[in-house]
């Protein structure tokens, strides 16, 4: 809690407030600004009647409770929902945003054909990994810079903005040169130095939820980005690790309303990494939108059985095209729309 003293409050009035705070067994921290004094009240629990008791003291202008740990991500300091515009695509607005594309960029033909197909079906952003975090070091780890160049070709071809993962501070300059949105993967969601460095680049950041991250930890990770002066953070629920082995991860649908209650940041659902199997992706997509997600990120591949990563959970072009109108119907049912197609 902070007690904001009036301009010109006397030192006797400040001392009176401090004495009252100490009398209650709480600590008072004085912050003497050029124009006014702020008294920080620390202690737990703060009595529920304290605001009223302090407000009536002479010289007090305002008493403000600062309860949330995530000051920038929370509603208290930012009472409007955050919207982020990326090359004309609005995120967090009335329309839900559908991001689609391959898990990994494998070739120009694979990525550009996927970009064309998902755009034709109504997606407004393209995903694709050039630097891939893989569980085994022997698996395909992405094409690196060539992958980024291919994403740019696909953007030029379709007009779709691109999102791609950055895994290490050393790659931020390179990835930032090509990407419209940085993706921070689940494995790096609590890599605080990476979060701070990526924030400084000044482009929007999608922060996946970590493998076993609690909501509060997730929002505090977002706070790391925002505390560097970058307010453009998108959260993405991608399933968490549980005892259940029938799916790759367990989609925590409740995280969508939970996060929305706590934070003004847009929240997306990634049904692909939650499901791990393409058969379940449509149901989880619809569930995410029904729960109020601001968008989805879905893996799509021209030939999933031949994909170099995450083929089992990738939709074919036909499956994605079939899913899109169903997403639109659920979006409409919960008072959202799907965005207008991108013009190149
Ligand atoms: C991905 O999007 O391809 C990915 C690796 O996701 P996550 O970090 O959520 O596992
Ligand atoms: Mn993947």
XYZ file of C-alpha atoms and ligand atoms in Angstrom:
355
model
C 0.000 0.000 0.000
C 1.193 3.546 -0.674
C 0.004 6.733 1.028
C 0.354 9.731 -1.247
C 0.680 12.932 0.789
C -0.675 16.237 -0.512
C 1.705 18.742 -2.053
C 2.907 20.894 0.786
C 1.943 18.447 3.543
C 3.900 19.386 6.667
C 6.491 17.137 8.236
C 4.284 16.921 11.316
C 1.474 15.505 9.144
C 3.840 12.950 7.603
C 5.105 11.954 11.043
C 1.544 11.543 12.233
C 0.806 9.076 9.411
C 4.050 7.189 10.060
C 3.243 6.960 13.765
C -0.187 5.522 12.999
C 1.344 2.890 10.715
C 3.914 1.901 13.337
C 1.262 1.717 15.999
C -0.391 -1.013 13.957
C 2.846 -2.998 13.890
C 3.521 -2.225 10.232
C 6.627 -0.728 8.617
C 6.610 2.674 6.911
C 9.047 3.559 4.121
C 9.326 7.251 3.321
C 9.951 8.410 -0.213
C 10.542 12.144 -0.293
C 9.877 13.391 -3.838
C 10.514 16.939 -5.041
C 6.836 17.776 -4.872
C 5.337 15.337 -2.434
C 6.048 12.559 0.005
C 4.959 8.977 -0.474
C 4.744 6.629 2.482
C 5.033 2.949 1.615
C 3.284 0.615 4.034
C 4.711 -2.884 4.336
C 3.489 -5.691 6.526
C 1.224 -8.617 6.346
C -1.630 -8.848 6.623
C -2.605 -5.230 6.004
C -5.807 -4.594 7.995
C -8.789 -4.246 5.636
C -9.811 -0.981 7.304
C -6.367 0.596 6.924
C -7.161 2.576 3.757
C -10.009 4.410 5.451
C -8.025 4.992 8.636
C -5.138 6.606 6.777
C -7.249 8.560 4.293
C -8.754 10.718 7.036
C -5.382 11.893 8.322
C -4.628 15.541 7.623
C -2.319 15.999 4.642
C -3.167 12.655 2.980
C -4.261 12.911 -0.653
C -4.754 9.266 -1.599
C -4.218 5.731 -0.370
C -3.518 3.076 -3.033
C -3.282 -0.659 -2.441
C -0.599 -2.343 -4.515
C -1.373 -5.991 -4.044
C -0.337 -7.636 -7.279
C 3.162 -8.906 -7.807
C 2.870 -8.276 -11.538
C 2.387 -4.548 -11.610
C 2.801 -4.025 -15.347
C 0.989 -7.135 -16.562
C -1.897 -6.630 -14.112
C -5.020 -4.536 -14.548
C -4.297 -2.061 -11.710
C -1.742 -0.094 -13.641
C -3.317 -0.642 -17.068
C -7.121 -0.819 -17.001
C -7.535 -1.419 -20.758
C -6.897 -4.660 -22.592
C -3.638 -4.645 -24.550
C -3.895 -4.762 -28.311
C -0.826 -5.223 -30.480
C -0.746 -4.481 -34.191
C 1.716 -6.425 -36.340
C 1.874 -5.360 -40.005
C -1.800 -4.402 -39.842
C -2.920 -7.538 -37.971
C -4.509 -6.687 -34.654
C -3.916 -9.040 -31.731
C -6.146 -8.851 -28.666
C -8.930 -6.936 -30.422
C -12.468 -8.031 -31.251
C -11.330 -10.645 -33.733
C -9.416 -13.776 -32.775
C -6.085 -14.187 -34.557
C -5.138 -17.494 -36.128
C -1.421 -18.166 -36.524
C -0.573 -21.272 -38.530
C 2.401 -22.886 -40.195
C 4.921 -25.663 -39.907
C 6.706 -26.571 -36.705
C 10.043 -26.162 -38.513
C 10.966 -24.368 -41.684
C 12.318 -27.219 -43.826
C 12.463 -25.793 -47.347
C 11.220 -22.880 -49.407
C 8.632 -25.027 -51.149
C 7.325 -26.490 -47.857
C 7.041 -23.115 -46.108
C 5.695 -21.036 -48.979
C 3.093 -23.638 -49.920
C 1.993 -23.825 -46.269
C 1.810 -20.037 -46.040
C -0.398 -19.932 -49.138
C -2.657 -22.712 -47.866
C -3.170 -21.310 -44.375
C -3.756 -17.840 -45.748
C -6.376 -19.163 -48.185
C -8.124 -20.797 -45.222
C -8.129 -17.536 -43.228
C -4.984 -17.507 -41.065
C -3.474 -14.043 -40.658
C -0.007 -14.883 -39.376
C 2.626 -17.483 -40.277
C 4.625 -19.512 -37.794
C 7.768 -21.561 -38.461
C 10.861 -22.442 -36.474
C 14.335 -21.723 -37.809
C 16.081 -22.343 -34.495
C 14.415 -25.331 -32.860
C 14.671 -26.473 -29.264
C 14.671 -30.278 -29.515
C 14.504 -32.757 -26.688
C 17.278 -34.806 -28.279
C 20.417 -33.160 -29.655
C 20.348 -35.649 -32.554
C 17.020 -34.405 -33.924
C 16.604 -31.737 -36.620
C 17.387 -28.413 -35.005
C 16.280 -26.070 -37.757
C 17.799 -24.373 -40.796
C 18.978 -21.334 -38.833
C 19.507 -18.202 -40.938
C 18.329 -19.921 -44.137
C 15.085 -20.706 -42.319
C 14.622 -17.036 -41.467
C 15.229 -16.071 -45.107
C 12.606 -18.583 -46.227
C 10.092 -17.134 -43.761
C 10.686 -13.708 -45.281
C 10.077 -15.120 -48.769
C 6.794 -16.568 -47.515
C 5.871 -13.190 -46.020
C 6.644 -11.448 -49.301
C 4.570 -14.011 -51.147
C 1.509 -13.883 -48.878
C 1.702 -10.719 -46.769
C 1.436 -12.819 -43.610
C 3.523 -11.462 -40.719
C 5.925 -14.040 -39.299
C 6.600 -15.367 -35.820
C 9.621 -17.497 -35.027
C 11.485 -18.682 -31.965
C 14.653 -17.186 -30.550
C 16.536 -19.415 -28.126
C 19.563 -17.445 -27.048
C 20.565 -13.791 -26.594
C 23.292 -14.353 -29.201
C 20.629 -14.842 -31.915
C 18.370 -11.899 -31.046
C 19.879 -9.431 -33.544
C 19.672 -11.944 -36.382
C 16.174 -13.239 -35.622
C 14.912 -9.719 -34.932
C 16.049 -8.575 -38.356
C 13.584 -11.019 -39.994
C 10.807 -11.788 -37.499
C 7.750 -9.652 -36.814
C 7.116 -11.358 -33.465
C 9.650 -13.214 -31.323
C 8.557 -16.525 -29.867
C 9.971 -17.573 -26.530
C 9.520 -21.320 -26.217
C 8.224 -23.259 -23.243
C 11.727 -24.433 -22.369
C 12.983 -20.869 -22.126
C 9.955 -19.330 -20.448
C 11.910 -18.691 -17.257
C 15.212 -17.801 -18.881
C 15.082 -14.324 -17.414
C 18.208 -12.966 -19.076
C 16.889 -14.032 -22.491
C 13.541 -12.392 -21.701
C 15.217 -9.130 -20.770
C 17.442 -9.088 -23.841
C 14.643 -9.956 -26.256
C 12.468 -7.241 -24.707
C 15.092 -4.611 -25.480
C 14.908 -5.334 -29.213
C 11.493 -3.658 -29.166
C 9.406 -6.142 -31.170
C 6.375 -8.011 -29.784
C 7.143 -11.165 -27.806
C 4.980 -14.279 -27.571
C 5.736 -16.009 -24.299
C 4.837 -19.688 -24.205
C 3.883 -21.111 -20.849
C 6.679 -23.222 -19.375
C 6.316 -26.987 -19.049
C 5.253 -26.822 -15.415
C 4.790 -23.135 -14.842
C 2.132 -21.738 -12.553
C 0.089 -18.771 -13.762
C 1.788 -16.421 -11.373
C 5.244 -17.494 -12.569
C 4.102 -17.038 -16.158
C 2.883 -13.503 -15.518
C 6.067 -12.691 -13.639
C 8.050 -13.885 -16.661
C 5.952 -11.478 -18.780
C 6.768 -8.829 -16.212
C 10.481 -9.322 -16.993
C 9.812 -8.322 -20.607
C 7.562 -5.417 -19.665
C 9.931 -4.101 -17.013
C 12.431 -3.478 -19.830
C 9.971 -1.022 -21.371
C 8.416 -3.437 -23.874
C 4.639 -3.677 -23.254
C 3.932 -5.890 -26.305
C 3.676 -9.347 -24.769
C 1.360 -12.132 -25.919
C 0.905 -15.138 -23.635
C 0.467 -18.610 -25.109
C -0.911 -21.625 -23.258
C 0.550 -24.772 -24.858
C -0.288 -27.411 -22.306
C 1.509 -28.350 -19.138
C 3.081 -31.569 -17.941
C 0.796 -33.808 -15.894
C 0.446 -37.508 -15.105
C -1.638 -37.972 -18.278
C 0.209 -39.672 -21.114
C -2.605 -39.913 -23.679
C -1.775 -36.418 -24.872
C 1.663 -34.828 -25.166
C 0.736 -32.181 -22.587
C -2.471 -31.318 -20.780
C -4.119 -28.209 -22.186
C -4.975 -26.035 -19.216
C -8.057 -24.378 -20.676
C -8.722 -22.688 -17.367
C -5.503 -20.719 -17.702
C -7.264 -18.557 -20.313
C -9.901 -17.045 -18.001
C -7.474 -17.126 -15.063
C -4.904 -15.064 -16.944
C -7.550 -12.756 -18.355
C -8.790 -12.028 -14.865
C -5.296 -11.119 -13.716
C -3.836 -9.485 -16.802
C -4.664 -7.208 -19.715
C -2.264 -9.089 -22.014
C -3.625 -11.111 -24.966
C -3.629 -14.859 -24.359
C -3.385 -17.509 -27.080
C -3.799 -21.263 -27.107
C -1.463 -23.630 -28.961
C -3.541 -26.804 -29.342
C -0.814 -28.598 -31.318
C 1.839 -28.876 -28.601
C -0.842 -29.639 -26.036
C -2.410 -32.460 -28.049
C 0.679 -33.997 -29.587
C -1.660 -35.835 -31.966
C -3.473 -34.189 -34.829
C -6.778 -35.943 -34.129
C -7.202 -33.890 -30.960
C -6.160 -30.524 -32.386
C -9.619 -29.444 -33.649
C -11.348 -30.059 -30.297
C -8.637 -28.231 -28.355
C -8.707 -25.335 -30.838
C -12.437 -24.896 -30.363
C -12.098 -25.247 -26.587
C -9.471 -22.494 -26.522
C -11.663 -20.084 -28.467
C -14.719 -21.014 -26.401
C -12.742 -20.234 -23.235
C -12.035 -16.737 -24.552
C -8.550 -17.015 -26.057
C -7.490 -14.102 -28.237
C -6.081 -16.448 -30.819
C -4.618 -19.831 -31.691
C -1.279 -21.037 -32.964
C -1.666 -24.230 -34.991
C 0.934 -26.423 -36.709
C 0.178 -27.221 -40.360
C 2.376 -29.141 -42.814
C 2.012 -30.109 -46.495
C 2.822 -33.723 -45.639
C 2.778 -34.200 -41.867
C 3.999 -37.784 -42.025
C 7.217 -36.528 -43.599
C 7.735 -33.518 -41.333
C 11.166 -33.137 -39.743
C 9.549 -32.155 -36.415
C 6.137 -32.521 -34.791
C 4.504 -34.263 -37.763
C 2.186 -36.289 -35.523
C 0.497 -33.135 -34.272
C 0.511 -31.173 -37.544
C -2.683 -30.753 -39.549
C -2.840 -31.268 -43.290
C -3.923 -28.316 -45.418
C -7.360 -29.938 -45.829
C -7.784 -30.489 -42.089
C -6.844 -26.881 -41.368
C -9.228 -25.579 -44.035
C -11.998 -27.684 -42.533
C -11.280 -26.432 -39.020
C -11.286 -22.705 -39.787
C -15.047 -22.243 -40.304
C -15.663 -24.163 -37.079
C -13.325 -21.783 -35.249
C -15.286 -18.908 -36.771
C -18.575 -20.367 -35.541
C -17.302 -20.781 -31.967
C -15.718 -17.313 -32.049
C -19.081 -15.854 -33.076
C -20.819 -17.800 -30.292
C -18.581 -16.129 -27.702
C -18.899 -12.660 -29.194
C -15.711 -12.633 -31.246
C -15.112 -12.592 -34.967
C -12.349 -13.924 -37.203
C -10.179 -11.308 -38.871
C -10.623 -10.126 -42.415
C -8.243 -11.854 -44.850
C -4.846 -10.229 -45.397
C -4.433 -8.336 -48.637
C -0.955 -8.579 -50.151
C 7.022 -24.785 -31.141
O 6.190 -23.857 -31.164
O 7.354 -25.425 -32.161
C 7.563 -25.203 -29.835
C 8.749 -25.798 -29.747
O 6.735 -24.944 -28.822
P 6.928 -25.097 -27.228
O 8.050 -24.178 -26.879
O 5.607 -24.673 -26.698
O 7.246 -26.534 -26.964
Mn 6.489 -27.795 -32.801
